[in-house]
Coordinates of C-alpha atoms and ligand atoms in Angstrom, one line a residue:
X690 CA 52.3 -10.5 -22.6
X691 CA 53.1 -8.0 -20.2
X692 CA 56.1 -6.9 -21.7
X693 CA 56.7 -3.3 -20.7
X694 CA 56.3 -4.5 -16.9
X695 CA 60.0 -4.7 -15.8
X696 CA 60.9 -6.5 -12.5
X697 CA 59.4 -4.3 -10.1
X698 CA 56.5 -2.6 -12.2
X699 CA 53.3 -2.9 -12.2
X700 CA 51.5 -3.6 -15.9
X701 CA 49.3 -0.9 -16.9
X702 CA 46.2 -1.7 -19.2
X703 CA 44.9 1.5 -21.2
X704 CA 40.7 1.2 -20.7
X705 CA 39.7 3.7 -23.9
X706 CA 36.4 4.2 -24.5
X707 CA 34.6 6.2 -27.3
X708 CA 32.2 8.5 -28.3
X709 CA 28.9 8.6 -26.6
X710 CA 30.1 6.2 -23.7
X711 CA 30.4 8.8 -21.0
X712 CA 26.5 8.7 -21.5
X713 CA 26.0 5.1 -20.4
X714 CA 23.1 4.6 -18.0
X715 CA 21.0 7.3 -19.3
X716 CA 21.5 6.3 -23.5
X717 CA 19.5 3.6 -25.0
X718 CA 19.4 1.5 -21.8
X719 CA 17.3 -1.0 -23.6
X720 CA 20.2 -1.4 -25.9
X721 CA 23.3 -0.2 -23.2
X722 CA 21.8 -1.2 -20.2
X723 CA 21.7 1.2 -16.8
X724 CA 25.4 1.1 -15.9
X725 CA 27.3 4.2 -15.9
X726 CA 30.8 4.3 -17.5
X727 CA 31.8 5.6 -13.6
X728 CA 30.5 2.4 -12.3
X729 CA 32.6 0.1 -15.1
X730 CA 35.3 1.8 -14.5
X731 CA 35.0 1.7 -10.8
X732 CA 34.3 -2.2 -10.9
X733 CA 36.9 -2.8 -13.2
X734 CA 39.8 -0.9 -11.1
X735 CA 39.2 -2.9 -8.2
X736 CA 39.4 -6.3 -10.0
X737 CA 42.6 -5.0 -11.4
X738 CA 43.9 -3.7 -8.5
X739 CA 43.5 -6.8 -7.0
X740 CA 45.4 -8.8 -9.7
X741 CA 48.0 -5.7 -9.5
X742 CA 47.5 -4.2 -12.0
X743 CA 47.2 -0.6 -12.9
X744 CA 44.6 0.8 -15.2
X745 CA 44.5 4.2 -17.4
X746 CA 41.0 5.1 -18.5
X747 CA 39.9 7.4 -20.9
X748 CA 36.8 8.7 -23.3
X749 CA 36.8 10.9 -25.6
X750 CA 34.4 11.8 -28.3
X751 CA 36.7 12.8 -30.0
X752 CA 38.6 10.8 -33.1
X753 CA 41.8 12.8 -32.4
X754 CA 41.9 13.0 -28.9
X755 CA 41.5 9.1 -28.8
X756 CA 44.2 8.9 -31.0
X757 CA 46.5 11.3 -29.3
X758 CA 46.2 9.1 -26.0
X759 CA 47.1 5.9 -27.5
X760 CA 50.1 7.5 -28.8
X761 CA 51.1 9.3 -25.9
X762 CA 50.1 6.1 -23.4
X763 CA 51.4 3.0 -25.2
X764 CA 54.9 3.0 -25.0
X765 CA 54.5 2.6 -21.7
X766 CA 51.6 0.4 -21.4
X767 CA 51.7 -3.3 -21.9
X768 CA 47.4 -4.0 -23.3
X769 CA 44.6 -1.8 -24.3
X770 CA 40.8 -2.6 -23.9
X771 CA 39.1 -0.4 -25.9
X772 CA 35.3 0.3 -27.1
X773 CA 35.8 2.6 -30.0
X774 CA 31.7 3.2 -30.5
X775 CA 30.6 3.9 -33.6
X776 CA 34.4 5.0 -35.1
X777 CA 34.6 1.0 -34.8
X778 CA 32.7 1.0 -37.6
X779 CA 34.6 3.9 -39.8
X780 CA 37.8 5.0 -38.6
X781 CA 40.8 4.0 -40.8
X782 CA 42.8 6.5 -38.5
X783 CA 42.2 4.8 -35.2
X784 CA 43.0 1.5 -36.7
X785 CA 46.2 2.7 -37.6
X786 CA 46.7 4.1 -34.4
X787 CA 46.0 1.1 -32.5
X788 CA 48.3 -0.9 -35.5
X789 CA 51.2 1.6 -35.2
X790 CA 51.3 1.6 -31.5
X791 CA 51.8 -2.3 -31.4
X792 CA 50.2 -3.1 -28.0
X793 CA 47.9 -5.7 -27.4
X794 CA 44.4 -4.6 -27.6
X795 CA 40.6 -6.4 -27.2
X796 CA 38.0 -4.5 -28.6
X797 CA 34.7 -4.6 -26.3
X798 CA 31.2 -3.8 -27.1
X799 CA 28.4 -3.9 -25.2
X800 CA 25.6 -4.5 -27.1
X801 CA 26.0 -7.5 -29.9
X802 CA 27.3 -5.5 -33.1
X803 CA 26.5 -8.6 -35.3
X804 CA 22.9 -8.8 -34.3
X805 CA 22.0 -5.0 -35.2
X806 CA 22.2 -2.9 -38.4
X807 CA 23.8 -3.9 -41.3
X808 CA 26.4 -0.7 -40.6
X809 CA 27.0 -2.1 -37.5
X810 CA 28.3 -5.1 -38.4
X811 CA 31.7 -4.4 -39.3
X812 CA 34.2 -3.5 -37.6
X813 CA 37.4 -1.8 -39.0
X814 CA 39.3 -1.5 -35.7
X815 CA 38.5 -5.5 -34.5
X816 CA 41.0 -6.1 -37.0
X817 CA 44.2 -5.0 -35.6
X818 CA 43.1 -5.8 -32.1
X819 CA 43.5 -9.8 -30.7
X820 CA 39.7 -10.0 -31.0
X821 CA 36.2 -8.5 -30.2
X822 CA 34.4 -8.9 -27.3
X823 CA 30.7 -8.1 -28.3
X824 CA 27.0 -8.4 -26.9
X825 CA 27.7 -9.4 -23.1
X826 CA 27.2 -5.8 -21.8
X827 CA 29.6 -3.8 -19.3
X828 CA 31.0 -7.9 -18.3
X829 CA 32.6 -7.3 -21.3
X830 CA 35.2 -5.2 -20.2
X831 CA 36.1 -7.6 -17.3
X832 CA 36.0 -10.2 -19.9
X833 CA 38.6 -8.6 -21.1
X834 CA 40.9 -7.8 -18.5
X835 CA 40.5 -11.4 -17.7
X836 CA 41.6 -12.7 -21.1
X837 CA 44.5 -10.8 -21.3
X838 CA 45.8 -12.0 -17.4
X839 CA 45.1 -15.9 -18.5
X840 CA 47.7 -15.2 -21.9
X841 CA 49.9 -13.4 -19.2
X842 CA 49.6 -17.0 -16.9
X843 CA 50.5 -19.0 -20.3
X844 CA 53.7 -17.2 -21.2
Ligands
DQA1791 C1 29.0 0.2 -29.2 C2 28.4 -0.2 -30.5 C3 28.5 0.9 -31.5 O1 27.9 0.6 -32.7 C4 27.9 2.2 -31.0 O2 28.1 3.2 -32.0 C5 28.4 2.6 -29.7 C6 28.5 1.6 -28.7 C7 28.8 -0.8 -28.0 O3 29.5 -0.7 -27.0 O4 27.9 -1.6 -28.2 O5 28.6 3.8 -29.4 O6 30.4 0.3 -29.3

């Protein structure tokens, strides 16, 4: 599954998160828990780094800007994890993005989308992504990572 990572190279994994997820730790942390997005991030480069390999992060609260980085990073990245926040739940234009790229992607949230509001439930980006990682807080992430090494062991 790591395609892009030619003999030598080390496979890069795009970590995009949404809106409103640089304020983990101090938003809802009876919903979102206490971790900061620094501290996932941190945690989840050093597993990586010691499976070699590299990670990009990036949050934007931004639709566009979100967009504009998965265009500009997936040709030469070989997975995406993303959290899109609440776009998950209404942006056509991300789920083309993440579509038209045609990378690999996981979609992670922490809290359990399918237990909470009806609006919530859906997800228009889970879609076009390998599947959804949802309700196991920030382990989701290293969920994951870890899925997408185990289909890079079975190929
Ligand atoms: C979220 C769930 C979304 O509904 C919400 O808008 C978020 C965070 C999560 O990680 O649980 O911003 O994506």
């Amino acid at each position: 599954m790591f395609t892009n990572a030619t003999e030598g190279n080390v496979p890069v994994v795009l970590v995009v998160n949404g809106p409103n997820l640089n304020l983990l730790g101090q938003r809802e942390p009876e919903v979102y828990g206490h971790t900061t997005l620094q501290h996932i991030n941190r945690e989840l480069g050093e597993f990586a780094e010691s499976h070699g390999i590299e990670l990009r992060f990036f949050q934007s609260n931004s639709e566009g800007g979100l967009i504009d980085f998965i265009q500009q990073n997936a040709p030469d990245a070989d997975a995406m994890i993303i959290n899109p926040g609440a776009y998950s739940h209404y942006s056509y234009a991300l789920r083309d993005a993440i579509a038209g790229v045609g990378i690999r992607a996981v979609e992670v949230h922490l809290s359990n989308i399918a237990g909470r509001e009806e609006w919530r439930r859906l997800s228009v980006t889970a879609g076009v992504c390998i599947g959804q990682i949802s309700g196991f807080g920030s382990a989701g992430y290293r969920m994951a990572l870890e899925f997408l090494l185990d289909q890079d062991k079975d190929h």
